[in-house]
Amino acid sequence: MSENLESKPVRKIIHIDMDAFYASVEQRDFPAYKGKPVIVGGSPQGRGVVATASYEAREFGVRSAMSSAMAEKLCPHGIFVYPRFAAYKEVSQHIRAIFKRYTDLIEPLSLDEAYLDVTNDKLGIGSALDIAREIKEAIKNELNLTASAGISINKFVAKIASDMNKPDGLTFIGPSKIERFMEKLPVEKFYGVGKVTADRMRKQHLKTGADIKKLTEARLMQLFGKSGKFYYRIVRGLDNRPVRPYHDAKSVSAEDTFYEDYGKGQELNNHLTRIAEVAFGRLDKHQLHGRTLTVKIKFEDFKQITRSQSADEPLTDLQEVTEMALKLLNGVDFGNKKVRLLGVGFSNLQTNDDNGLDLQASLF
Ligand code: DCP
Ligand code: MG
């Protein structure tokens, strides 16, 4: 069936992402750090990692998630500071209040990033580009920080666009440009494509959107499972995923495909522990907790099973979550198969009582 861009009302989607978020807040609050390489994260003496680095530090090659020790080698004059989460949370709540002036359809992805659907133009501003410009200005005037915005007709393209002219970027990719844009896009830039999948794509000589476009949907599904269907559509500029306010989220999860397959044992347990931490962190960022925990196990033959357990109260303790997840995993009989992917998800979500102000405002 042909499905063209005109078959549904065209949406206006903005993706906003703060520039070098934690580091910019530090530079704003401590003027002595302005123009200097600031590295926010753990100590370079211990086993700390970098949360983020100012643009000055990035010039030395410092990146998020690298060890702080490595960052210090690359940038010996870097100013290392510990994160001040309370300050970042405050900024996050303020930017969400700014978004709210323009639309009620906001999907935060993390403290510094959100999708906005501005099709229903609350203030009658007229163009999504002007709305994005106003939001950036408000962030500048009220918070003395910069953000980058991507504007398009779907989430996928808006997200990539916001990253194209950082910092302080404003990038519009209109309907007529989307297909060409997707054809040229390297697969590594596809949002949601991790390193393992990107490597597999490279092995199949799939370097850009145009390469993926040459394959049938059936072939892509054979290669990449359910995601193949998503890639098939996305290279044609088709992405109908709605902007979902976070209280609508039915579940929050994290998963990882391993470079090698594992049987039962410490290594697999360590992976599960790490993935549980990521999933829990995602929930926490949205000030949500779940009552039901699900572990997903995909075996080397791509057969997949899930195991779930529900508690009477929301699971607010990471340690408890990890123990539950390990029990679920190790209660499964693997036969003689190894595991290629693990996932951890939470459902039956509810908001935290202590810090649900913002959320309550959007609920009522
Ligand atoms: N963060 C983290 N650990 C990571 C990645 C990010 O703690 N591995 C934190 C610090 C970042 C914030 O999340 O400031 C936002 O992440 P982004 O990926 O948006 O990165 P930045 O905002 O720092 O930089 P950019 O200008 O590239 O968006
Ligand atoms: Mg950012």
mmCIF file of N, CA and C in Angstrom, residues 33 49 62 66 76 108 160 189 207 234 262 284 297 312 332 341:
data_model
loop_
_atom_site.group_PDB
_atom_site.id
_atom_site.type_symbol
_atom_site.label_atom_id
_atom_site.label_comp_id
_atom_site.label_asym_id
_atom_site.label_seq_id
_atom_site.Cartn_x
_atom_site.Cartn_y
_atom_site.Cartn_z
ATOM 1 N N TYR A 33 34.531 29.837 35.574
ATOM 2 C CA TYR A 33 34.640 28.689 34.653
ATOM 3 C C TYR A 33 34.361 29.089 33.201
ATOM 4 N N VAL A 49 33.478 8.587 35.974
ATOM 5 C CA VAL A 49 33.313 8.824 34.542
ATOM 6 C C VAL A 49 32.814 10.243 34.299
ATOM 7 N N VAL A 62 37.478 15.285 25.026
ATOM 8 C CA VAL A 62 36.752 14.779 26.198
ATOM 9 C C VAL A 62 35.282 14.557 25.823
ATOM 10 N N MET A 66 33.334 8.738 29.098
ATOM 11 C CA MET A 66 34.728 8.265 29.168
ATOM 12 C C MET A 66 35.195 8.369 30.624
ATOM 13 N N PRO A 76 44.727 18.068 30.589
ATOM 14 C CA PRO A 76 45.327 18.183 31.927
ATOM 15 C C PRO A 76 44.906 19.450 32.675
ATOM 16 N N PRO A 108 9.196 14.662 27.644
ATOM 17 C CA PRO A 108 10.591 14.813 28.064
ATOM 18 C C PRO A 108 11.320 13.482 27.878
ATOM 19 N N ILE A 160 17.237 14.433 15.049
ATOM 20 C CA ILE A 160 18.527 14.526 14.352
ATOM 21 C C ILE A 160 18.840 15.984 14.024
ATOM 22 N N LYS A 189 24.123 7.605 12.660
ATOM 23 C CA LYS A 189 23.364 8.774 13.145
ATOM 24 C C LYS A 189 21.896 8.450 13.375
ATOM 25 N N LYS A 207 25.559 1.649 4.596
ATOM 26 C CA LYS A 207 26.271 2.784 5.194
ATOM 27 C C LYS A 207 25.356 3.981 5.422
ATOM 28 N N ILE A 234 11.413 4.570 8.201
ATOM 29 C CA ILE A 234 12.088 5.807 8.558
ATOM 30 C C ILE A 234 12.920 6.355 7.390
ATOM 31 N N TYR A 262 26.308 -15.054 26.080
ATOM 32 C CA TYR A 262 26.715 -15.551 27.397
ATOM 33 C C TYR A 262 25.776 -16.630 27.904
ATOM 34 N N ASP A 284 13.473 7.172 36.883
ATOM 35 C CA ASP A 284 13.743 8.152 37.916
ATOM 36 C C ASP A 284 13.778 9.564 37.345
ATOM 37 N N ILE A 297 14.634 -11.859 27.774
ATOM 38 C CA ILE A 297 15.822 -12.652 27.444
ATOM 39 C C ILE A 297 15.708 -13.103 25.991
ATOM 40 N N ASP A 312 3.429 -5.110 45.506
ATOM 41 C CA ASP A 312 2.252 -4.363 45.951
ATOM 42 C C ASP A 312 2.482 -2.861 45.890
ATOM 43 N N VAL A 332 15.171 -19.016 35.026
ATOM 44 C CA VAL A 332 14.858 -19.535 33.688
ATOM 45 C C VAL A 332 15.813 -20.669 33.332
ATOM 46 N N LEU A 341 20.818 -11.054 24.144
ATOM 47 C CA LEU A 341 20.263 -9.753 24.545
ATOM 48 C C LEU A 341 19.520 -9.887 25.865
#
